PDB file of N, CA and C in Angstrom:
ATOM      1  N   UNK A 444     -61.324  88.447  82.620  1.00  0.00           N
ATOM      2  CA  UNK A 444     -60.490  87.683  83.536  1.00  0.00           C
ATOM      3  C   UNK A 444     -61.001  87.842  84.965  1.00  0.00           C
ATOM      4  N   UNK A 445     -61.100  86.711  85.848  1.00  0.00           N
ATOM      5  CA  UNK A 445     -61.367  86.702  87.228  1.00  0.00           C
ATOM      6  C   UNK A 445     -60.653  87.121  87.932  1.00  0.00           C
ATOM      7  N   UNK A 446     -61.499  87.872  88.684  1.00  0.00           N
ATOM      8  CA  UNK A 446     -59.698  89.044  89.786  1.00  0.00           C
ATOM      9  C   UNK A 446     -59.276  87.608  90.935  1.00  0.00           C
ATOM     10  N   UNK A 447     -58.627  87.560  91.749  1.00  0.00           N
ATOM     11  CA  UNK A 447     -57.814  86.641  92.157  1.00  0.00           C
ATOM     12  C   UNK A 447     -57.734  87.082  93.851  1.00  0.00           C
ATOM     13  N   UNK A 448     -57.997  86.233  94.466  1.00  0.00           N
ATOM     14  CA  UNK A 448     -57.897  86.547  95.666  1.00  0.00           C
ATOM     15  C   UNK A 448     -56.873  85.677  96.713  1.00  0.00           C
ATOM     16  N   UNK A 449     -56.244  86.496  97.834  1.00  0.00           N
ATOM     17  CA  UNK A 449     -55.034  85.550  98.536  1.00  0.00           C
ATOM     18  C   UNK A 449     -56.063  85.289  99.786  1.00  0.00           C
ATOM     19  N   UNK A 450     -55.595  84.373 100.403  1.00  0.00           N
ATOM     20  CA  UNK A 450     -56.599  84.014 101.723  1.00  0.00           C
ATOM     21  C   UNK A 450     -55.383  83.070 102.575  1.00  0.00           C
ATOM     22  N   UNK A 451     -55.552  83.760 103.805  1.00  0.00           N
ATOM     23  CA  UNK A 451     -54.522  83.404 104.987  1.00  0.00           C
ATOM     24  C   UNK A 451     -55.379  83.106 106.326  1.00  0.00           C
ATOM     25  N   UNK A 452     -54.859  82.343 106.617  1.00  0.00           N
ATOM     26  CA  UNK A 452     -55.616  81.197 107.952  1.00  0.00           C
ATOM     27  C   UNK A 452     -55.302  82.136 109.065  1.00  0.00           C
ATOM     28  N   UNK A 453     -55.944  82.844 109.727  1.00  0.00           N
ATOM     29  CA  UNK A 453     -55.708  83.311 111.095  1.00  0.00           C
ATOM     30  C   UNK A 453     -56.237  82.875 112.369  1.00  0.00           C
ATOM     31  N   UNK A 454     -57.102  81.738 112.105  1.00  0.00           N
ATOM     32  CA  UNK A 454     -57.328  80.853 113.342  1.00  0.00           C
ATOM     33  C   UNK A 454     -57.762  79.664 113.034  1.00  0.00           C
ATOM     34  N   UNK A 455     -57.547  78.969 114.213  1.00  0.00           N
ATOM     35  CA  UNK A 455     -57.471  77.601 114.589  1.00  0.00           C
ATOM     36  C   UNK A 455     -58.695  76.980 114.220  1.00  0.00           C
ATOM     37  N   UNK A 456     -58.925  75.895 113.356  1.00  0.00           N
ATOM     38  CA  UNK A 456     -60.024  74.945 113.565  1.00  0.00           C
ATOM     39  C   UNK A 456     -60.420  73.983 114.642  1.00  0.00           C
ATOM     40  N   UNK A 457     -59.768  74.043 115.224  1.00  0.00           N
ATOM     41  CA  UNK A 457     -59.761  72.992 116.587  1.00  0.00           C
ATOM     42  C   UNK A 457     -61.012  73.226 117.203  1.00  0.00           C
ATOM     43  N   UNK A 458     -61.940  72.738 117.547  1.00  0.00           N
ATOM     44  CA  UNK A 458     -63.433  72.941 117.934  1.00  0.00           C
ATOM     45  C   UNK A 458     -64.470  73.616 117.136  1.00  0.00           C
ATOM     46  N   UNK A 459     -64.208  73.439 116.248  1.00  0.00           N
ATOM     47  CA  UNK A 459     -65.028  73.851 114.894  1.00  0.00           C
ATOM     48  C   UNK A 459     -65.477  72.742 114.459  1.00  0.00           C
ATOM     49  N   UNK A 460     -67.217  73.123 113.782  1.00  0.00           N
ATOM     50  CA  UNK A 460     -68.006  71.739 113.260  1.00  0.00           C
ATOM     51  C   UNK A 460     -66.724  71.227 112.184  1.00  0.00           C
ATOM     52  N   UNK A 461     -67.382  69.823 111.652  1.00  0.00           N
ATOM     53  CA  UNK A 461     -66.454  69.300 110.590  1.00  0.00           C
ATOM     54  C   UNK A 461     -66.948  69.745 109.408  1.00  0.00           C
ATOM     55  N   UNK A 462     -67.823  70.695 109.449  1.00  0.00           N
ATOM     56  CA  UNK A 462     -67.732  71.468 107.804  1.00  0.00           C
ATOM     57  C   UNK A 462     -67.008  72.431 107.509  1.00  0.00           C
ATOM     58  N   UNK A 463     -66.442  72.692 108.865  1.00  0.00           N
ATOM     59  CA  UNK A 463     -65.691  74.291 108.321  1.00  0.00           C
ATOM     60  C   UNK A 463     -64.444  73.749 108.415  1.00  0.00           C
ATOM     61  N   UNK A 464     -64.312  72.688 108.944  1.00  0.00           N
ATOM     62  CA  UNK A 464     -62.711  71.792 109.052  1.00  0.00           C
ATOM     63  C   UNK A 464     -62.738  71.149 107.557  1.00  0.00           C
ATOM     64  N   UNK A 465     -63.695  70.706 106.516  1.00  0.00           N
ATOM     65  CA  UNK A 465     -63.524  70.228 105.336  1.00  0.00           C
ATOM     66  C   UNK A 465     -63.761  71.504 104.651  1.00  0.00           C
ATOM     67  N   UNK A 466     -64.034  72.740 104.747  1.00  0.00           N
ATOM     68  CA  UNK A 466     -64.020  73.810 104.056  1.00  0.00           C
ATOM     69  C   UNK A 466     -62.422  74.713 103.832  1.00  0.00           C
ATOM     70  N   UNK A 467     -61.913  74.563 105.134  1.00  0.00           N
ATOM     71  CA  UNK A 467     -60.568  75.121 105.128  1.00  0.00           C
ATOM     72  C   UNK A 467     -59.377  74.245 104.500  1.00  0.00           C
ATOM     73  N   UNK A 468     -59.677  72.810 104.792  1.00  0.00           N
ATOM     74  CA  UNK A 468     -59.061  71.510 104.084  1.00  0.00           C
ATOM     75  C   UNK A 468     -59.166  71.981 102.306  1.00  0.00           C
ATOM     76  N   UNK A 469     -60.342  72.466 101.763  1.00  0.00           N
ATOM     77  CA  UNK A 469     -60.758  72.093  99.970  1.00  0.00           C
ATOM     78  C   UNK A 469     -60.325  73.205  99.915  1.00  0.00           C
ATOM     79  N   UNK A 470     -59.631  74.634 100.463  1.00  0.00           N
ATOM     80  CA  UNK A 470     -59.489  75.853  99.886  1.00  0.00           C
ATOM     81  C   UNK A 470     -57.809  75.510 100.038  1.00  0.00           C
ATOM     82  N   UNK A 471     -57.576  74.222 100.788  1.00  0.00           N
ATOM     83  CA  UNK A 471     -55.735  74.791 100.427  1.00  0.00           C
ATOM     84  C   UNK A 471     -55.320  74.823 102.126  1.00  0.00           C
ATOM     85  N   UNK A 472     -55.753  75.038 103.105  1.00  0.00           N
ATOM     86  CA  UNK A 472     -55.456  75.623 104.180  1.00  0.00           C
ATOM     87  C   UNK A 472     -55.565  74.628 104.967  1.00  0.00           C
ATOM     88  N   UNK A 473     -55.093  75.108 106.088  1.00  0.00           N
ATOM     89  CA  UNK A 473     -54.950  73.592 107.208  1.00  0.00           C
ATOM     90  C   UNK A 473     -53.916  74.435 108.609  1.00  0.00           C
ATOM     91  N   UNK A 474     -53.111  74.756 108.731  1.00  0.00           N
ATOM     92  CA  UNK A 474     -52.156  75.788 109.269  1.00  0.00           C
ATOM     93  C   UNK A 474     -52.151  76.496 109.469  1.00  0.00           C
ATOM     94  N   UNK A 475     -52.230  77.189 110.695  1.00  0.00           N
ATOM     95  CA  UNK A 475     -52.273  78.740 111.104  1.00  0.00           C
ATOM     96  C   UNK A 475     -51.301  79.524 109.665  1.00  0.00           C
ATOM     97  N   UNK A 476     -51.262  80.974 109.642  1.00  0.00           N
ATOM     98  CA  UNK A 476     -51.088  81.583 108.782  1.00  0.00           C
ATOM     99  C   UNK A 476     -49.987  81.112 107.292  1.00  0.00           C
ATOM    100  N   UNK A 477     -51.186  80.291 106.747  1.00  0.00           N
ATOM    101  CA  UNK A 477     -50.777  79.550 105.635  1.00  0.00           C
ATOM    102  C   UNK A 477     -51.816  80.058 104.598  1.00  0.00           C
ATOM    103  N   UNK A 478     -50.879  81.065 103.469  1.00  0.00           N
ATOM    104  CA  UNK A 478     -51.916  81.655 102.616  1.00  0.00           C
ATOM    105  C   UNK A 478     -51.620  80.945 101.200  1.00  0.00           C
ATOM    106  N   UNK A 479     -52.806  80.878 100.517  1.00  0.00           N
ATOM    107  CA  UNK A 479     -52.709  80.400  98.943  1.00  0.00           C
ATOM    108  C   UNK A 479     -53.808  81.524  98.498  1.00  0.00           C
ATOM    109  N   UNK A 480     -53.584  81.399  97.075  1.00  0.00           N
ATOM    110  CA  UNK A 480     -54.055  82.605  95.787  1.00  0.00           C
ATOM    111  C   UNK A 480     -55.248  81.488  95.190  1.00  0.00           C
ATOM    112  N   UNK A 481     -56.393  82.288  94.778  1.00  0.00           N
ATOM    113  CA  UNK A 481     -57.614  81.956  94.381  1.00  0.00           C
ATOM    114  C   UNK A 481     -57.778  82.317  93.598  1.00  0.00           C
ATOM    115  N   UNK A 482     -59.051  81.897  91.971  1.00  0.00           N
ATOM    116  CA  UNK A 482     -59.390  82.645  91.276  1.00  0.00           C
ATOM    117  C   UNK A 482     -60.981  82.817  92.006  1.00  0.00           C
ATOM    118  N   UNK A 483     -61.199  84.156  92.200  1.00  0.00           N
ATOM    119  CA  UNK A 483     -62.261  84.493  92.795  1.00  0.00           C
ATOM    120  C   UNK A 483     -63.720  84.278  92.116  1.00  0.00           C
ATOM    121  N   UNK A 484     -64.461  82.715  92.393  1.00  0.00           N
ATOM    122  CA  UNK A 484     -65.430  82.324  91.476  1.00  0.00           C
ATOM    123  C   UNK A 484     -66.507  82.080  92.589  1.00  0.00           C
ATOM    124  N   UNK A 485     -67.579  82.070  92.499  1.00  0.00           N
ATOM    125  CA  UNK A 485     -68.747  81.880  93.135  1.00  0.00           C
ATOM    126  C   UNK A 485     -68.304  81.163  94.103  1.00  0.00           C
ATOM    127  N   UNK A 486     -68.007  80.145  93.814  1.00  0.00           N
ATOM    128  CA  UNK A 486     -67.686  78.716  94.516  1.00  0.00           C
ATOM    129  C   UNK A 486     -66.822  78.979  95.639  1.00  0.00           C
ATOM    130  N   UNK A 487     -65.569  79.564  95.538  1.00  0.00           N
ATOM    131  CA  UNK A 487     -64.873  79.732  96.514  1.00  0.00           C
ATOM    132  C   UNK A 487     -65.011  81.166  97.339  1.00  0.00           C
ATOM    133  N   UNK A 488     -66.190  82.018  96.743  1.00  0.00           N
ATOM    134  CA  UNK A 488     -66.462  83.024  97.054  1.00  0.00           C
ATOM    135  C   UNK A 488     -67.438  82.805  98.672  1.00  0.00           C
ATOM    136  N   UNK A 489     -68.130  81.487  97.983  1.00  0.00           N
ATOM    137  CA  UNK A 489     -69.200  80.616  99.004  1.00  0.00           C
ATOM    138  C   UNK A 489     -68.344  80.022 100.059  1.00  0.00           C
ATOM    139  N   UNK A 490     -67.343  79.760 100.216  1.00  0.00           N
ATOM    140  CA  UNK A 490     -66.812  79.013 100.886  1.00  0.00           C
ATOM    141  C   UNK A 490     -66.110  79.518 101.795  1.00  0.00           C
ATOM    142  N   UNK A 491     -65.497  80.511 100.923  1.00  0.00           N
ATOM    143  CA  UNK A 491     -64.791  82.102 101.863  1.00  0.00           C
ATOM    144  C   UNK A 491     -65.929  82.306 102.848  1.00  0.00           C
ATOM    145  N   UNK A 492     -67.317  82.938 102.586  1.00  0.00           N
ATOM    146  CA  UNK A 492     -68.238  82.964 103.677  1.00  0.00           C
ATOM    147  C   UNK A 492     -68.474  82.431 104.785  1.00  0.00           C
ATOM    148  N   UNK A 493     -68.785  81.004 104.127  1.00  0.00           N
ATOM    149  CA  UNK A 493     -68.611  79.772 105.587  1.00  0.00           C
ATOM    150  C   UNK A 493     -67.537  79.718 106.713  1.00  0.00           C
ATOM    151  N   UNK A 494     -66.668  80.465 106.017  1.00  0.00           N
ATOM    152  CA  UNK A 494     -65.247  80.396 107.221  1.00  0.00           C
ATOM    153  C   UNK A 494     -64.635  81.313 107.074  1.00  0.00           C
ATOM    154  N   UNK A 495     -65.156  82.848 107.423  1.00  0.00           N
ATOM    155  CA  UNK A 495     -65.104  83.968 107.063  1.00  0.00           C
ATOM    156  C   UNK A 495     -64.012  84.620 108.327  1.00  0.00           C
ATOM    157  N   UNK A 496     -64.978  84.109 110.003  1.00  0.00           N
ATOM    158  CA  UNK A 496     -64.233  83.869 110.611  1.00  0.00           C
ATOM    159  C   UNK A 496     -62.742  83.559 111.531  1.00  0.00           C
ATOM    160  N   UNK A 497     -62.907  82.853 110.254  1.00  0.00           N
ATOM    161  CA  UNK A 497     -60.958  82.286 110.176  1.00  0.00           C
ATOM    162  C   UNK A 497     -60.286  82.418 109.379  1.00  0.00           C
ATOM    163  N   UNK A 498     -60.085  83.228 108.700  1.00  0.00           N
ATOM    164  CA  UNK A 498     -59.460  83.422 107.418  1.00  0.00           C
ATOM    165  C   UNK A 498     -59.633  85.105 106.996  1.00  0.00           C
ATOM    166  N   UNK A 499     -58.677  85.689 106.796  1.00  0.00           N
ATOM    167  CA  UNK A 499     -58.023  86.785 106.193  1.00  0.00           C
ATOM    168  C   UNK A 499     -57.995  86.798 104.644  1.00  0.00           C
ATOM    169  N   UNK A 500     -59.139  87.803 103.940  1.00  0.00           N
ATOM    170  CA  UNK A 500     -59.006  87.230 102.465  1.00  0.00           C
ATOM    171  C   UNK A 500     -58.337  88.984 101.882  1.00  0.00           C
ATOM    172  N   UNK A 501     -57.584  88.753 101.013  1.00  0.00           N
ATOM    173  CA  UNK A 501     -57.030  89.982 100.638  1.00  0.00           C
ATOM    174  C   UNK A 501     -57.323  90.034  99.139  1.00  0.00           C
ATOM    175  N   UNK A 502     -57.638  91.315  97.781  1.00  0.00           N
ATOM    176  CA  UNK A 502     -57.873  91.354  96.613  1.00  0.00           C
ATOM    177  C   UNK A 502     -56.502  91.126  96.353  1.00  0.00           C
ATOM    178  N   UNK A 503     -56.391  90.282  94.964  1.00  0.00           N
ATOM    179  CA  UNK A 503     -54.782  90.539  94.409  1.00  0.00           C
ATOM    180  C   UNK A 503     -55.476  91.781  93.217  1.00  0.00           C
TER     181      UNK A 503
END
C-alpha cells in the first residue's frame, strides 16, 4: 500500500510562473491554507517538488 501524504498551501501564487499556478491547481489547491490527502506516487511526488516552496507536505 502507498503511504499517503497531506499537503497544505502556505503561500500565495500570485506572481508565480503559470506552471506552478497549474501545478497547485492539478494537486487540489488554489487557497491559502487549504490542505487535501494524496496517495504518495511518483507523479505527485514530482509535482510536490516543483512547488515545494509553497506548500507544507506532511506523512499520513
Amino acid at each position: 500500500m502507498m503511504s499517503k501524504v497531506r499537503i497544505t498551501q502556505i503561500k500565495s501564487t500570485i506572481d508565480r510562473p503559470e506552471r506552478q499556478k497549474l501545478t497547485i491547481k492539478a494537486l487540489g489547491l488554489g487557497k491559502l491554507n487549504r490542505t487535501v490527502e494524496k496517495e504518495n506516487s511518483d507523479a505527485i511526488a514530482g509535482m510536490i517538488r516543483k512547488v515545494s516552496h509553497l506548500v507544507k507536505v506532511e506523512e499520513i
